[in-house]
Amino acid sequence: MASGRTRGVVVSPHPDDAVLSAWHVLTRADVCDVVTVFTGTPDPGSPLSSWDRLTGAADPAARAAEREIEDAAALGRAGCAPVPLGFLGSSHRRGRPADGEALRESIAAAVVLADVVWIPAGIGGHPDHVAARDAALVASAGTRRVLYADLPYAARFGWPPWAGGELDIESWLHAQLDGLALVDARVHRLDQEHAARKREAIRDYRTQFAALAAGSADNFPDGPSWAYEMTWDVR
């Protein structure tokens, strides 16, 4: 762990997920470490993934290094530091599942001093988000745990959940969280200052920004809905 002072730790599947989904947590005085799980560097000569190609990468190893630099800059705006675990993301595992046991062991070592751990909810079903969630829930047993809604995936049908018009977004979210023992759903609305700081941090992810914006609604990240985040306590 980067700092023995940490009481709260955020688990982030990739560089950018904690900033996108849990900015209200990152700016807390008792949170300074973000455990970023899938930060591995592909072997030399590895082919570009489809996401690498979409985002204009020329080399997957160089892109992994770029993303870590971006993550440190973005998290630094909140006074946080990344703790990269170095696992390969799904786009470079070529269909292989993540090593659940290794994930659990690495996350457990990274959160051993934490009093509370914020964990991605896995909304949207991205395999890395689900693997990080499942491993972190086991690794942090006995500690207070809070799941956060994965953005922009959780905003697929509209955001915040009550803004769906004819769509029952809340029931869709409940289905995404099926099987998890959760209580105390909370919606967090960032004030203007914190929302502006979050937008600046999101733009630090220069290599990812165009793809994130193209795949998100409501004038991402400037639209009013992106000032909302959501969490659930784990029973």
GROMACS .gro file of C-alpha atoms in nm, residues 1-8 32-33 112-114:
model
   13
    1MET     CA    1   0.000   0.000   0.000
    2ALA     CA    2   0.133   0.342  -0.086
    3SER     CA    3   0.059   0.502   0.249
    4GLY     CA    4   0.002   0.369   0.600
    5ARG     CA    5  -0.219   0.672   0.663
    6THR     CA    6  -0.497   0.535   0.444
    7ARG     CA    7  -0.822   0.443   0.616
    8GLY     CA    8  -1.034   0.421   0.302
   32CYS     CA    9  -0.564   0.852  -0.059
   33ASP     CA   10  -0.499   0.515  -0.228
  112VAL     CA   11  -0.514  -0.483   0.467
  113LEU     CA   12  -0.495  -0.150   0.655
  114ALA     CA   13  -0.825  -0.013   0.529
   0.00000   0.00000   0.00000
